[in-house]
mmCIF file of C-alpha atoms in Angstrom:
data_model
loop_
_atom_site.group_PDB
_atom_site.id
_atom_site.type_symbol
_atom_site.label_atom_id
_atom_site.label_comp_id
_atom_site.label_asym_id
_atom_site.label_seq_id
_atom_site.Cartn_x
_atom_site.Cartn_y
_atom_site.Cartn_z
ATOM 1 C CA UNK A 15 150.575 178.781 113.184
ATOM 2 C CA UNK A 16 150.945 177.388 109.758
ATOM 3 C CA UNK A 17 148.065 175.358 108.129
ATOM 4 C CA UNK A 18 150.288 172.296 108.189
ATOM 5 C CA UNK A 19 150.831 172.338 111.875
ATOM 6 C CA UNK A 20 147.183 172.819 112.375
ATOM 7 C CA UNK A 21 146.290 169.737 110.185
ATOM 8 C CA UNK A 22 148.934 167.679 112.095
ATOM 9 C CA UNK A 23 147.424 168.627 115.422
ATOM 10 C CA UNK A 24 143.896 167.695 114.392
ATOM 11 C CA UNK A 25 145.014 164.355 113.043
ATOM 12 C CA UNK A 26 146.809 163.675 116.423
ATOM 13 C CA UNK A 27 143.668 164.549 118.322
ATOM 14 C CA UNK A 28 141.437 162.555 116.198
ATOM 15 C CA UNK A 29 143.659 159.413 115.755
ATOM 16 C CA UNK A 30 142.999 158.023 119.285
ATOM 17 C CA UNK A 31 139.244 158.329 118.883
ATOM 18 C CA UNK A 32 139.361 156.548 115.479
ATOM 19 C CA UNK A 33 141.535 153.720 117.108
ATOM 20 C CA UNK A 34 139.224 153.451 120.085
ATOM 21 C CA UNK A 35 136.294 153.142 117.609
ATOM 22 C CA UNK A 36 137.824 150.428 115.720
ATOM 23 C CA UNK A 37 138.765 148.509 118.826
ATOM 24 C CA UNK A 38 135.260 148.670 120.141
ATOM 25 C CA UNK A 39 133.767 147.337 116.716
ATOM 26 C CA UNK A 40 136.224 144.472 116.676
ATOM 27 C CA UNK A 41 135.258 143.415 120.311
ATOM 28 C CA UNK A 42 131.656 143.581 119.479
ATOM 29 C CA UNK A 43 132.135 141.352 116.285
ATOM 30 C CA UNK A 44 133.717 138.611 118.422
ATOM 31 C CA UNK A 45 131.425 138.968 121.584
ATOM 32 C CA UNK A 46 127.983 139.394 119.937
ATOM 33 C CA UNK A 47 125.703 136.391 120.118
ATOM 34 C CA UNK A 48 124.983 134.949 116.686
ATOM 35 C CA UNK A 49 121.750 132.868 116.109
ATOM 36 C CA UNK A 50 122.641 129.818 114.020
ATOM 37 C CA UNK A 51 121.199 129.874 110.625
ATOM 38 C CA UNK A 52 118.144 127.714 109.858
ATOM 39 C CA UNK A 53 118.248 125.729 106.745
ATOM 40 C CA UNK A 54 116.202 127.240 104.010
ATOM 41 C CA UNK A 55 113.235 125.120 102.935
ATOM 42 C CA UNK A 56 113.651 123.845 99.386
ATOM 43 C CA UNK A 57 110.683 124.120 97.117
ATOM 44 C CA UNK A 58 110.375 120.782 95.422
ATOM 45 C CA UNK A 59 110.626 120.966 91.641
ATOM 46 C CA UNK A 60 107.799 119.613 89.764
ATOM 47 C CA UNK A 61 107.971 118.306 86.079
ATOM 48 C CA UNK A 62 104.916 119.897 84.270
ATOM 49 C CA UNK A 63 103.734 119.064 80.845
ATOM 50 C CA UNK A 64 101.004 121.079 79.077
ATOM 51 C CA UNK A 65 98.855 119.748 76.441
ATOM 52 C CA UNK A 66 95.423 119.872 74.897
ATOM 53 C CA UNK A 67 94.657 116.788 73.003
ATOM 54 C CA UNK A 68 91.012 117.347 71.647
ATOM 55 C CA UNK A 69 88.997 120.349 70.715
ATOM 56 C CA UNK A 70 87.137 122.146 73.546
ATOM 57 C CA UNK A 71 89.404 120.724 76.228
ATOM 58 C CA UNK A 72 91.152 123.380 78.243
ATOM 59 C CA UNK A 73 94.976 123.533 78.415
ATOM 60 C CA UNK A 74 95.768 121.636 81.838
ATOM 61 C CA UNK A 75 98.943 121.688 83.621
ATOM 62 C CA UNK A 76 100.025 118.023 84.697
ATOM 63 C CA UNK A 77 102.072 117.096 87.617
ATOM 64 C CA UNK A 78 103.535 113.839 86.340
ATOM 65 C CA UNK A 79 104.548 112.790 89.920
ATOM 66 C CA UNK A 80 102.344 110.265 91.369
ATOM 67 C CA UNK A 81 99.926 111.957 93.592
ATOM 68 C CA UNK A 82 98.820 109.087 95.778
ATOM 69 C CA UNK A 83 102.155 107.302 96.192
ATOM 70 C CA UNK A 84 103.061 103.771 95.415
ATOM 71 C CA UNK A 85 99.914 101.460 95.480
ATOM 72 C CA UNK A 86 99.282 97.853 95.021
ATOM 73 C CA UNK A 87 97.922 96.649 91.697
ATOM 74 C CA UNK A 88 94.261 96.124 91.572
ATOM 75 C CA UNK A 89 92.577 92.860 91.083
ATOM 76 C CA UNK A 90 90.660 93.822 88.109
ATOM 77 C CA UNK A 91 89.988 91.991 84.800
ATOM 78 C CA UNK A 92 90.622 95.070 82.543
ATOM 79 C CA UNK A 93 93.417 96.753 80.686
ATOM 80 C CA UNK A 94 94.038 100.585 80.817
ATOM 81 C CA UNK A 95 94.614 101.674 77.111
ATOM 82 C CA UNK A 96 94.920 105.391 77.774
ATOM 83 C CA UNK A 97 94.033 108.394 79.798
ATOM 84 C CA UNK A 98 93.069 112.080 79.053
ATOM 85 C CA UNK A 99 93.832 114.574 81.763
ATOM 86 C CA UNK A 100 91.378 117.575 81.861
ATOM 87 C CA UNK A 101 90.641 118.346 85.419
ATOM 88 C CA UNK A 102 87.180 117.217 86.337
ATOM 89 C CA UNK A 103 86.605 116.084 82.758
ATOM 90 C CA UNK A 104 89.441 113.724 82.856
ATOM 91 C CA UNK A 105 88.816 110.251 81.476
ATOM 92 C CA UNK A 106 90.227 106.889 81.176
ATOM 93 C CA UNK A 107 89.704 104.212 78.323
ATOM 94 C CA UNK A 108 89.594 100.686 79.710
ATOM 95 C CA UNK A 109 88.918 97.281 77.991
ATOM 96 C CA UNK A 110 87.366 94.478 80.219
ATOM 97 C CA UNK A 111 87.822 90.857 78.829
ATOM 98 C CA UNK A 112 85.221 90.078 76.338
ATOM 99 C CA UNK A 113 83.850 93.705 76.123
ATOM 100 C CA UNK A 114 84.746 96.434 73.904
ATOM 101 C CA UNK A 115 86.881 99.266 75.184
ATOM 102 C CA UNK A 116 84.911 102.160 77.043
ATOM 103 C CA UNK A 117 85.599 105.490 78.403
ATOM 104 C CA UNK A 118 85.164 105.993 82.231
ATOM 105 C CA UNK A 119 85.397 109.106 84.439
ATOM 106 C CA UNK A 120 85.966 109.609 88.176
ATOM 107 C CA UNK A 121 83.237 108.156 90.427
ATOM 108 C CA UNK A 122 82.308 105.435 87.926
ATOM 109 C CA UNK A 123 81.586 101.964 89.063
ATOM 110 C CA UNK A 124 84.068 99.342 87.409
ATOM 111 C CA UNK A 125 82.624 96.356 89.060
ATOM 112 C CA UNK A 126 81.894 94.596 92.189
ATOM 113 C CA UNK A 127 83.088 96.876 95.086
ATOM 114 C CA UNK A 128 85.354 98.674 92.699
ATOM 115 C CA UNK A 129 85.123 102.311 91.678
ATOM 116 C CA UNK A 130 87.323 104.818 89.717
ATOM 117 C CA UNK A 131 88.623 107.484 92.275
ATOM 118 C CA UNK A 132 91.571 109.244 90.491
ATOM 119 C CA UNK A 133 92.936 109.447 87.006
ATOM 120 C CA UNK A 134 96.720 110.308 86.633
ATOM 121 C CA UNK A 135 99.303 110.042 83.883
ATOM 122 C CA UNK A 136 99.970 106.396 83.130
ATOM 123 C CA UNK A 137 97.608 104.988 85.758
ATOM 124 C CA UNK A 138 94.285 105.216 87.379
ATOM 125 C CA UNK A 139 93.349 104.688 91.014
ATOM 126 C CA UNK A 140 90.531 102.445 92.006
ATOM 127 C CA UNK A 141 88.911 101.767 95.434
ATOM 128 C CA UNK A 142 88.424 98.051 96.073
ATOM 129 C CA UNK A 143 86.622 97.326 99.436
ATOM 130 C CA UNK A 144 87.637 100.551 100.805
ATOM 131 C CA UNK A 145 91.335 100.367 99.831
ATOM 132 C CA UNK A 146 93.115 102.453 97.060
ATOM 133 C CA UNK A 147 94.740 100.308 94.377
ATOM 134 C CA UNK A 148 96.329 101.222 90.990
ATOM 135 C CA UNK A 149 95.835 99.975 87.300
ATOM 136 C CA UNK A 150 98.928 100.919 85.188
ATOM 137 C CA UNK A 151 98.707 101.768 81.454
ATOM 138 C CA UNK A 152 99.220 98.865 79.076
ATOM 139 C CA UNK A 153 102.545 98.919 77.133
ATOM 140 C CA UNK A 154 102.048 100.478 73.714
ATOM 141 C CA UNK A 155 103.611 97.369 71.954
ATOM 142 C CA UNK A 156 100.945 95.201 73.344
ATOM 143 C CA UNK A 157 98.264 97.746 72.306
ATOM 144 C CA UNK A 158 99.344 97.021 68.723
ATOM 145 C CA UNK A 159 98.039 93.546 69.000
ATOM 146 C CA UNK A 160 94.700 94.500 70.536
ATOM 147 C CA UNK A 161 91.437 93.597 68.862
ATOM 148 C CA UNK A 162 90.097 95.737 66.075
ATOM 149 C CA UNK A 163 88.344 98.782 67.059
ATOM 150 C CA UNK A 164 84.694 99.327 66.311
ATOM 151 C CA UNK A 165 83.717 101.422 63.407
ATOM 152 C CA UNK A 166 81.582 103.727 65.504
ATOM 153 C CA UNK A 167 84.538 104.639 67.774
ATOM 154 C CA UNK A 168 84.392 108.300 68.478
ATOM 155 C CA UNK A 169 87.238 110.662 67.208
ATOM 156 C CA UNK A 170 88.361 111.210 70.871
ATOM 157 C CA UNK A 171 88.757 107.498 71.551
ATOM 158 C CA UNK A 172 90.732 107.311 68.159
ATOM 159 C CA UNK A 173 92.935 110.118 69.371
ATOM 160 C CA UNK A 174 93.826 107.827 72.579
ATOM 161 C CA UNK A 175 94.479 104.982 70.406
ATOM 162 C CA UNK A 176 96.668 106.833 67.978
ATOM 163 C CA UNK A 177 98.779 108.227 70.744
ATOM 164 C CA UNK A 178 99.117 105.049 72.485
ATOM 165 C CA UNK A 179 100.257 103.094 69.521
ATOM 166 C CA UNK A 180 103.386 105.056 69.637
ATOM 167 C CA UNK A 181 103.807 105.184 73.463
ATOM 168 C CA UNK A 182 103.316 108.987 72.921
ATOM 169 C CA UNK A 183 103.351 111.606 75.629
ATOM 170 C CA UNK A 184 101.836 114.957 74.681
ATOM 171 C CA UNK A 185 104.230 117.799 75.220
ATOM 172 C CA UNK A 186 104.446 121.562 74.495
ATOM 173 C CA UNK A 187 107.388 123.115 72.647
ATOM 174 C CA UNK A 188 107.325 126.752 71.875
ATOM 175 C CA UNK A 189 103.696 126.971 72.373
ATOM 176 C CA UNK A 190 102.977 124.169 70.038
ATOM 177 C CA UNK A 191 101.674 120.655 70.782
ATOM 178 C CA UNK A 192 103.795 117.583 70.036
ATOM 179 C CA UNK A 193 104.039 114.029 70.757
ATOM 180 C CA UNK A 194 107.135 112.645 72.277
ATOM 181 C CA UNK A 195 107.784 108.906 71.197
ATOM 182 C CA UNK A 196 108.570 106.379 74.095
ATOM 183 C CA UNK A 197 108.743 102.636 74.205
ATOM 184 C CA UNK A 198 108.403 102.131 70.501
ATOM 185 C CA UNK A 199 107.740 98.668 69.293
ATOM 186 C CA UNK A 200 110.130 97.053 66.902
ATOM 187 C CA UNK A 201 107.339 96.926 64.417
ATOM 188 C CA UNK A 202 106.932 100.735 64.529
ATOM 189 C CA UNK A 203 110.714 101.308 64.298
ATOM 190 C CA UNK A 204 110.765 99.243 60.967
ATOM 191 C CA UNK A 205 107.664 100.961 59.458
ATOM 192 C CA UNK A 206 108.817 104.479 60.291
ATOM 193 C CA UNK A 207 112.120 106.335 60.771
ATOM 194 C CA UNK A 208 111.054 107.177 64.292
ATOM 195 C CA UNK A 209 113.514 107.113 67.104
ATOM 196 C CA UNK A 210 113.012 107.060 70.870
ATOM 197 C CA UNK A 211 112.620 110.573 72.301
ATOM 198 C CA UNK A 212 111.489 112.137 68.974
ATOM 199 C CA UNK A 213 108.871 114.781 69.253
ATOM 200 C CA UNK A 214 106.502 114.840 66.409
ATOM 201 C CA UNK A 215 105.316 118.233 65.491
ATOM 202 C CA UNK A 216 103.761 118.077 62.116
ATOM 203 C CA UNK A 217 102.764 115.530 59.479
ATOM 204 C CA UNK A 218 102.744 116.916 55.925
ATOM 205 C CA UNK A 219 102.345 120.445 57.382
ATOM 206 C CA UNK A 220 99.450 119.473 59.544
ATOM 207 C CA UNK A 221 99.751 120.066 63.315
ATOM 208 C CA UNK A 222 99.886 116.968 65.469
ATOM 209 C CA UNK A 223 97.107 118.688 67.381
ATOM 210 C CA UNK A 224 94.834 118.658 64.351
ATOM 211 C CA UNK A 225 95.742 115.020 63.631
ATOM 212 C CA UNK A 226 94.794 113.867 67.238
ATOM 213 C CA UNK A 227 91.491 115.758 67.024
ATOM 214 C CA UNK A 228 90.410 113.809 64.038
ATOM 215 C CA UNK A 229 92.650 110.759 63.261
ATOM 216 C CA UNK A 230 90.461 110.008 60.232
ATOM 217 C CA UNK A 231 92.788 112.706 58.591
ATOM 218 C CA UNK A 232 95.433 110.073 58.457
ATOM 219 C CA UNK A 233 93.337 108.310 55.645
ATOM 220 C CA UNK A 234 94.454 111.015 53.162
ATOM 221 C CA UNK A 235 98.073 109.858 53.663
ATOM 222 C CA UNK A 236 97.547 106.184 53.391
ATOM 223 C CA UNK A 237 98.836 106.140 49.859
ATOM 224 C CA UNK A 238 101.933 108.049 50.392
ATOM 225 C CA UNK A 239 105.234 106.134 50.276
ATOM 226 C CA UNK A 240 107.203 109.424 51.298
ATOM 227 C CA UNK A 241 105.253 111.354 53.910
ATOM 228 C CA UNK A 242 107.208 114.348 55.392
ATOM 229 C CA UNK A 243 106.983 114.347 59.212
ATOM 230 C CA UNK A 244 108.478 117.249 61.191
ATOM 231 C CA UNK A 245 110.310 116.122 64.343
ATOM 232 C CA UNK A 246 112.421 117.538 67.108
ATOM 233 C CA UNK A 247 115.294 115.100 67.521
ATOM 234 C CA UNK A 248 118.042 115.821 70.107
ATOM 235 C CA UNK A 249 116.858 119.426 70.299
ATOM 236 C CA UNK A 250 117.033 119.885 66.458
ATOM 237 C CA UNK A 251 114.162 120.187 64.090
ATOM 238 C CA UNK A 252 114.392 117.630 61.265
ATOM 239 C CA UNK A 253 112.121 116.425 58.479
ATOM 240 C CA UNK A 254 111.920 112.639 58.141
ATOM 241 C CA UNK A 255 110.016 110.709 55.404
ATOM 242 C CA UNK A 256 107.716 107.897 56.274
ATOM 243 C CA UNK A 257 106.271 105.202 54.210
ATOM 244 C CA UNK A 258 102.711 105.958 55.224
ATOM 245 C CA UNK A 259 101.210 103.383 53.034
ATOM 246 C CA UNK A 260 102.740 100.472 55.043
ATOM 247 C CA UNK A 261 102.057 102.334 58.425
ATOM 248 C CA UNK A 262 98.524 103.014 57.543
ATOM 249 C CA UNK A 263 97.832 99.490 56.743
ATOM 250 C CA UNK A 264 98.808 98.645 60.375
ATOM 251 C CA UNK A 265 97.280 101.683 61.964
ATOM 252 C CA UNK A 266 93.896 102.322 60.363
ATOM 253 C CA UNK A 267 92.289 98.838 61.414
ATOM 254 C CA UNK A 268 93.308 99.662 64.955
ATOM 255 C CA UNK A 269 91.407 102.960 64.698
ATOM 256 C CA UNK A 270 88.334 101.258 63.238
ATOM 257 C CA UNK A 271 88.996 102.873 59.899
ATOM 258 C CA UNK A 272 89.532 101.322 56.368
ATOM 259 C CA UNK A 273 91.754 102.664 53.414
#
């Protein structure tokens, strides 16, 4: 018997078994019980900002979503000028009518049956008569018209005031600190070539972090009519030139400084 005939007979014998195997697989595929797939739980995305405003404060990850939900406005005769998020060391700057602005921490008493229970970006949560209520941050353009700051104001409080003047939100780009400009007043737009959404990274080569840590450094720029400022604008790094003399005349009194 030739090899060709042997191969043909082997194929003829094996073919029925192969066909039977395929039939069984097909039947099993249509008859097996399939458990309906459960929807996969979606992990909510959280917008996180990183910043370190002042020396000695550790870098903190901030969840900008409100942690305690929507709350009614508190009945309190005070304005929230700024907040610093730094874990247990977080603080808020408040100004009560007829009193100079002051820094408060969680647990501090703010008045009759009112205590500070939480500090979040753009607001604080107070407990009044056992009920949580909120105090939202004052608009930056209104802060520009606030009373002149006292001369003994600390550098940390000055850093709050400087950032709040520009409606600034601290951000981190490529490992470097910056200030994103939001809700700019018309006055600031006229005095400086700053646009909504600009992220200021450097002033005359000085990092924005250094300027926030010690706003008195701004005094050295008060005579410049063409101050180079490095910004990220629409994703591109640009250098704009600011009339610091005019801007300083408006800013320094708000920081309790003089030219």
